[in-house]
Short mmCIF file of C-alpha atoms in Angstrom, two decimals:
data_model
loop_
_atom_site.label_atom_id
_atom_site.label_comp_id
_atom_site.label_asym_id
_atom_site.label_seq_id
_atom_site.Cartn_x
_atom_site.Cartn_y
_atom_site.Cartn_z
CA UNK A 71 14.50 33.51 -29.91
CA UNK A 72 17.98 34.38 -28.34
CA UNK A 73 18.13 33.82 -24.44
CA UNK A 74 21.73 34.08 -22.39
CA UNK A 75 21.83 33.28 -18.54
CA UNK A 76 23.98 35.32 -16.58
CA UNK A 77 24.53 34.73 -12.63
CA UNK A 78 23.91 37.18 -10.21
CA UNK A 79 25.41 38.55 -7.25
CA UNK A 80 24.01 36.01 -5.27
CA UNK A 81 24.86 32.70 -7.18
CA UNK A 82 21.43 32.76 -9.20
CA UNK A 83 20.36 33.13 -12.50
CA UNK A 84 18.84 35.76 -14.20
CA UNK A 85 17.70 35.33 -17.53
CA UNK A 86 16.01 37.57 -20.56
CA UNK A 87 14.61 37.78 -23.90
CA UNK A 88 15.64 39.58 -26.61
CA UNK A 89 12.03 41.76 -27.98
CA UNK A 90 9.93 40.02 -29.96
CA UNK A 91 8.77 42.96 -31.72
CA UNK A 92 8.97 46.40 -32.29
CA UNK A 93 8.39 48.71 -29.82
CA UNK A 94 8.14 45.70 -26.93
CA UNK A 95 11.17 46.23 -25.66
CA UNK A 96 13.01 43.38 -23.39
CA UNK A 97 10.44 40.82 -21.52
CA UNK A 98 12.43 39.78 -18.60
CA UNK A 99 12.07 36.02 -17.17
CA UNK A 100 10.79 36.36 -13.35
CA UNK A 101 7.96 37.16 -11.64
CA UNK A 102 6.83 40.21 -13.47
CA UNK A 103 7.08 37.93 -16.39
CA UNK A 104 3.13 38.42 -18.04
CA UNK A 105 3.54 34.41 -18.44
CA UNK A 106 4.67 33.88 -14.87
CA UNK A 107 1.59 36.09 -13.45
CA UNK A 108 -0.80 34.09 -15.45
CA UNK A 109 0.49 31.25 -14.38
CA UNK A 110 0.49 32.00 -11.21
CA UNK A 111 -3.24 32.55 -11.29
CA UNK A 112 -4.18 29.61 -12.13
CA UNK A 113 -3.01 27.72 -9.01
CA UNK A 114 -6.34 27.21 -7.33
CA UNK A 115 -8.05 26.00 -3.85
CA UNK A 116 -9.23 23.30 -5.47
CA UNK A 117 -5.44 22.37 -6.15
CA UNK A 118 -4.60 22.88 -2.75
CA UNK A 119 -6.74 21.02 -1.23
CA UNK A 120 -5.65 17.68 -3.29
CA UNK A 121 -2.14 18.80 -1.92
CA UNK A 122 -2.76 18.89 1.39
CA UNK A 123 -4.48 15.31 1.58
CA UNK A 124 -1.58 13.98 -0.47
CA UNK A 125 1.01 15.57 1.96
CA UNK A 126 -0.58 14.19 5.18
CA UNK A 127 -1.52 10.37 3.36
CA UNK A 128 2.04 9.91 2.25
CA UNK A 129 3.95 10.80 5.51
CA UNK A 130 1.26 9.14 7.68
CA UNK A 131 2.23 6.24 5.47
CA UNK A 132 5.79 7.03 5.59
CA UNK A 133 5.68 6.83 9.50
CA UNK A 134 3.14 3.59 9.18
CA UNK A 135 6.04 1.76 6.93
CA UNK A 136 9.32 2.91 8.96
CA UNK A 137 8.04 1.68 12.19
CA UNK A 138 7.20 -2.22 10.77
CA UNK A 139 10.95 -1.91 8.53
CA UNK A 140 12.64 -1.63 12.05
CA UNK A 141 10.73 -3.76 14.03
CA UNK A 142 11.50 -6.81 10.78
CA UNK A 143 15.10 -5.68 10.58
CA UNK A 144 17.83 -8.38 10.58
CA UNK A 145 21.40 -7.94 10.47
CA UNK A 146 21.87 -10.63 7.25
CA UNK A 147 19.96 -7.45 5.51
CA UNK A 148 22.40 -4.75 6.12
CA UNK A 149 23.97 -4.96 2.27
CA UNK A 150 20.80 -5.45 0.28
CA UNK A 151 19.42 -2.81 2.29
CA UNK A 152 22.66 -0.10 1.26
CA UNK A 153 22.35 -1.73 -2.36
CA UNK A 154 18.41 -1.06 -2.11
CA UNK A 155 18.68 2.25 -1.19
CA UNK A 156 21.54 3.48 -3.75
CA UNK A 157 19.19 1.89 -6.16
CA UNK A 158 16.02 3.54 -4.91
CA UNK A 159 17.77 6.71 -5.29
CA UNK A 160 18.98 6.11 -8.75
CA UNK A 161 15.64 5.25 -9.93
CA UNK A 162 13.81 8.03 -8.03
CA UNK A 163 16.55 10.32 -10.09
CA UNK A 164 15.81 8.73 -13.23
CA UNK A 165 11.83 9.04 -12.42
CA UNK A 166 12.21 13.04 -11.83
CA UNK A 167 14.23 13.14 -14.76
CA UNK A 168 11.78 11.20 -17.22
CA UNK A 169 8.74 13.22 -15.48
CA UNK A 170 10.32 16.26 -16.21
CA UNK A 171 11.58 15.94 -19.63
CA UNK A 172 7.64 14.89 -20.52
CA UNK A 173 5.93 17.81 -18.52
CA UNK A 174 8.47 20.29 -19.83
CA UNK A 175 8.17 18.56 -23.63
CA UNK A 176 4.88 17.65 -24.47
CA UNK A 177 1.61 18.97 -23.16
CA UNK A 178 -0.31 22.14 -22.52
CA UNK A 179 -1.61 24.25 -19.92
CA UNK A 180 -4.98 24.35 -21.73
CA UNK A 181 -5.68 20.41 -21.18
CA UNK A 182 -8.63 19.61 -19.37
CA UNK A 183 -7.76 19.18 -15.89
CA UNK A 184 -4.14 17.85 -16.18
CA UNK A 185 -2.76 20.87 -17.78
CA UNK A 186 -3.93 23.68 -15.13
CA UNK A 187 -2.81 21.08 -12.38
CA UNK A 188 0.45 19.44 -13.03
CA UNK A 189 2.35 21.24 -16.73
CA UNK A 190 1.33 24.80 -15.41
CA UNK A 191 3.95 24.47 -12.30
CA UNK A 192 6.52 23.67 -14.72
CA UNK A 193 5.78 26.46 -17.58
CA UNK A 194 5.98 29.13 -14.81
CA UNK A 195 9.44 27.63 -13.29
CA UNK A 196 11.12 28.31 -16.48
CA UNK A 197 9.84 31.60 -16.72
CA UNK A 198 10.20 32.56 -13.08
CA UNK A 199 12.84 29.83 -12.06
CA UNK A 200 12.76 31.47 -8.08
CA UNK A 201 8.91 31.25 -7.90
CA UNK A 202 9.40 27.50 -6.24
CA UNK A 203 11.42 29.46 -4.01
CA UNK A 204 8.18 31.43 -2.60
CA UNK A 205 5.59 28.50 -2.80
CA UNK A 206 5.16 27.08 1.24
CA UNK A 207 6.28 23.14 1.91
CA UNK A 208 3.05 21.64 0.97
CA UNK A 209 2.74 23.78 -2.16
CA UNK A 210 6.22 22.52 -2.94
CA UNK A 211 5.52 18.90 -2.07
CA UNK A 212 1.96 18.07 -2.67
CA UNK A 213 2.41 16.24 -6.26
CA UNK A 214 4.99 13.68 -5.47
CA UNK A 215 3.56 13.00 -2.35
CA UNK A 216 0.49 11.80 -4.26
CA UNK A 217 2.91 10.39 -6.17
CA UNK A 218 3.58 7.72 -3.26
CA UNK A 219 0.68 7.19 -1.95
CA UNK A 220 -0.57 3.87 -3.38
CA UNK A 221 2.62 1.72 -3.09
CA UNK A 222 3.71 3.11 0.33
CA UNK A 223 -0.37 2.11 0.93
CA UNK A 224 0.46 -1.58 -0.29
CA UNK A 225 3.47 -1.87 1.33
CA UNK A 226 1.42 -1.18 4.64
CA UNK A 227 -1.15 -3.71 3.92
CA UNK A 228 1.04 -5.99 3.06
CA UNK A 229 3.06 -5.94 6.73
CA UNK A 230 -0.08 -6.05 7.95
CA UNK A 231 -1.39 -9.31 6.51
CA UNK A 232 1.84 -10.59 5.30
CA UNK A 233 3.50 -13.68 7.83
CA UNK A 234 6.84 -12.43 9.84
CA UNK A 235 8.25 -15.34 6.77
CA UNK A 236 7.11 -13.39 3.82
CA UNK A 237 8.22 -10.19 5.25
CA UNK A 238 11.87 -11.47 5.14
CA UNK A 239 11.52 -12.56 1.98
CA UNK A 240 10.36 -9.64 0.67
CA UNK A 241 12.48 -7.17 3.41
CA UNK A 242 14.92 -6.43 0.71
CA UNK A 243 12.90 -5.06 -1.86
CA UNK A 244 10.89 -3.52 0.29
CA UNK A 245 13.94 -1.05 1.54
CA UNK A 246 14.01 -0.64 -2.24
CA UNK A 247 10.28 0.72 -2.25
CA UNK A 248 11.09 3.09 0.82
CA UNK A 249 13.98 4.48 -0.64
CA UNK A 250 12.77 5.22 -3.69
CA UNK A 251 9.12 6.40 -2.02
CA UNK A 252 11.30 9.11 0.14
CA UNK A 253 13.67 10.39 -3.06
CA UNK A 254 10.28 10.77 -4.94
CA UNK A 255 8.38 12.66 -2.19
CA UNK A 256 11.77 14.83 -1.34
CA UNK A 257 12.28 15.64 -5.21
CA UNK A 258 10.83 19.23 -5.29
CA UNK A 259 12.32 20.35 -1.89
CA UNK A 260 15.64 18.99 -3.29
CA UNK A 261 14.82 21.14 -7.02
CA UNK A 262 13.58 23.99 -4.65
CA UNK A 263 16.88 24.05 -2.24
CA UNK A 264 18.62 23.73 -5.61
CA UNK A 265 17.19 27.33 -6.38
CA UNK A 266 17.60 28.65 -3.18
CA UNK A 267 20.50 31.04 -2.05
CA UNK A 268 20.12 32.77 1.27
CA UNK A 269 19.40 30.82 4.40
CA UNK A 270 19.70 26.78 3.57
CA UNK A 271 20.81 24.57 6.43
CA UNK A 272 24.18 23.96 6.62
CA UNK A 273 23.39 20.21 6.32
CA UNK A 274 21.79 21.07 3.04
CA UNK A 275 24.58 22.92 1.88
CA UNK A 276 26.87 19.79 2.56
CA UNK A 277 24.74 17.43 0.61
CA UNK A 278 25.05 19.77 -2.41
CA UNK A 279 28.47 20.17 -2.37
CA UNK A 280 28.91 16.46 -1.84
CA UNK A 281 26.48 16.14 -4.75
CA UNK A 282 24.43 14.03 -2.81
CA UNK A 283 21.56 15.66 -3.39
CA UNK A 284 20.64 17.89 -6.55
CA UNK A 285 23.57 20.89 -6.32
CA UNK A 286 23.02 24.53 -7.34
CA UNK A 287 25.36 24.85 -10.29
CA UNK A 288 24.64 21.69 -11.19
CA UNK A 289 20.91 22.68 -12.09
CA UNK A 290 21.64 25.88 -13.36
CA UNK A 291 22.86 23.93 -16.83
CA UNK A 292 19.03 22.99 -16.92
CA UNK A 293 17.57 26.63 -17.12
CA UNK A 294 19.58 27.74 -20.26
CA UNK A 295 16.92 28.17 -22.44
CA UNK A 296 15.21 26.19 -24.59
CA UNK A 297 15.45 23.85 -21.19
CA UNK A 298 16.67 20.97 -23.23
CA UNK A 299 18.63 18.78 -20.93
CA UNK A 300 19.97 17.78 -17.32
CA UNK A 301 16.41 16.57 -16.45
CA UNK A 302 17.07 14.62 -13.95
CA UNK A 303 16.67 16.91 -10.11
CA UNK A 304 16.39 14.54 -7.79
CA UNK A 305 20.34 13.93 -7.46
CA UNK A 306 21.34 14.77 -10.92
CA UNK A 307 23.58 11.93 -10.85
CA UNK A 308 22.45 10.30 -14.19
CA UNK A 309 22.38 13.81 -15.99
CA UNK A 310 25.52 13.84 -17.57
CA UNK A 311 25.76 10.09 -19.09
CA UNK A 312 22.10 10.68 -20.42
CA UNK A 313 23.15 13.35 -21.89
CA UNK A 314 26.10 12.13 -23.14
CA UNK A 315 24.18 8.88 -24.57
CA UNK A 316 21.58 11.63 -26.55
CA UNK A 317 18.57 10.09 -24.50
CA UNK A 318 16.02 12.48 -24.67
CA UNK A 319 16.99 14.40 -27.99
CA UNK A 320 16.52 10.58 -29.75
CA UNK A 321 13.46 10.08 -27.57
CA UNK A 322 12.21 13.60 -28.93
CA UNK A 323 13.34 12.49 -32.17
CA UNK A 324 11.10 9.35 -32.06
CA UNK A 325 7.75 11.47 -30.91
CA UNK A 326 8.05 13.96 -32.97
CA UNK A 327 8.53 11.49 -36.37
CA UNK A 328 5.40 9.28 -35.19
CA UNK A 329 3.06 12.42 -33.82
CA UNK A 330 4.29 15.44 -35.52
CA UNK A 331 4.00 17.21 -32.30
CA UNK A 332 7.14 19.78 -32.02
CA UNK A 333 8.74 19.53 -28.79
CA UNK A 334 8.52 22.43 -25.61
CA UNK A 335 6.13 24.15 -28.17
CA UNK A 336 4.10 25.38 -25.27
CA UNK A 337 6.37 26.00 -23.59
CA UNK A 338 7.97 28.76 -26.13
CA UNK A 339 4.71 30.01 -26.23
CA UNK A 340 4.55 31.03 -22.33
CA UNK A 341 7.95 32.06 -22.60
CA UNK A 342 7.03 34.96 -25.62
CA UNK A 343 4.17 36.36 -23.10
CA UNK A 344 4.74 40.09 -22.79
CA UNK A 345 1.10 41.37 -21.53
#
């Protein structure tokens, strides 16, 4: 199946498929994709629902956990604190990365359950890359903030029943925890700003360009069909020396000798949709 990406007026990308039979002519990628409609469809109230509880948990939590890390801070913490956040960050961009590669490798819509809830958001973003675009903040955020909930949920009992002792002892990788609990939770609006073109904060234009957070041409590598690499959208810092150690083609590699299973299968599959 030949694919080509081409950018748009606007910074975007646009991208098509050649016909996959006669008479068809060109199925375009987007939302009047018959895939992306589908797909579409199947987000249900049901699904919402669990989205909205996560959302409101995990930054009730959030709130819970920042006010007891500032009342227990202590100046001897100020460098394992900036060393516990760059490496909350790194992880949380190695996390999206690894969750992404395996929802947009392996799995199917059609599982019971799973596959209708968490691999159909990412078969319709390659075949309608702007639809994350439309979808509203908790629509957006719902599944990392469930995501969160449990450890930022320990973390709170613990400074609850923990002595002021333990809690220094622990302080460190607790700013660990919270850094890595808000790059989880922030992953999709980071991946959604990174398809967004009109009308971003200008503070969100400076963390792009400072490659801070997940930049726009940076991600656009991703969405060259067959979606193969630069996984990682949280930062995309550890994209390119992933990539460059062959990480997920020898991970691939390994499933697909022991299972059989051919990878982004499914994927194709929505993809070739043209009614």
């Amino acid at each position: 199946m030949a694919s080509m990406v081409n950018e748009n007026e606007c910074g975007g990308e646009t991208q098509s498929l050649e016909p996959q039979g006669p008479g068809r002519g060109a199925a375009r990628w987007g939302p009047q994709h018959a895939g992306a409609r589908e797909l579409a469809n199947l987000y249900s109230p049901g699904k919402r629902c669990q989205e909205w509880i996560s959302v409101i948990l995990c930054f009730s939590l959030m709130a819970f956990n920042l006010i007891y890390l500032l009342a227990n801070f202590h100046q001897g913490h100020i460098w394992s604190i900036l060393l516990g956040i760059v490496a909350g960050i790194l992880t949380a961009d190695f996390a999206s990365g690894f969750v992404h590669w395996g929802a947009d490798t392996w799995g199917s819509v059609d599982l019971p359950i799973f596959g209708k809830a968490f691999i159909r958001p990412f078969r319709e973003h390659h075949i309608d890359p702007t639809a994350i675009t439309r979808h509203d903040f908790i629509e957006t955020n719902g599944d990392n903030c469930m995501l969160t909930i449990v450890p930022l949920a320990n973390m709170a009992y613990n400074f609850l029943t923990f002595s002021p002792a333990e809690i220094y002892y622990i302080y460190p990788l607790y700013c660990y925890l919270y850094a890595l609990a808000i790059f989880v939770t922030l992953t999709n609006q980071i991946h959604k700003w990174s398809h967004t073109y009109f009308g971003l904060p200008r503070w969100v234009v400076f963390l792009q360009d400072c490659h801070i957070i997940l930049p726009r041409k940076h991600h656009r590598i991703h969405h060259v069909s067959p979606h193969e690499t630069y996984f990682c959208i949280t930062t995309g810092w550890l994209n390119y020396p992933l990539e460059k150690l062959g990480f997920w083609r020898y991970l691939e590699d390994l499933i697909q000798g022991v299972t059989g299973e051919k990878p982004r299968s499914d994927d194709l599959k929505w993809a070739q949709k043209v009614k």
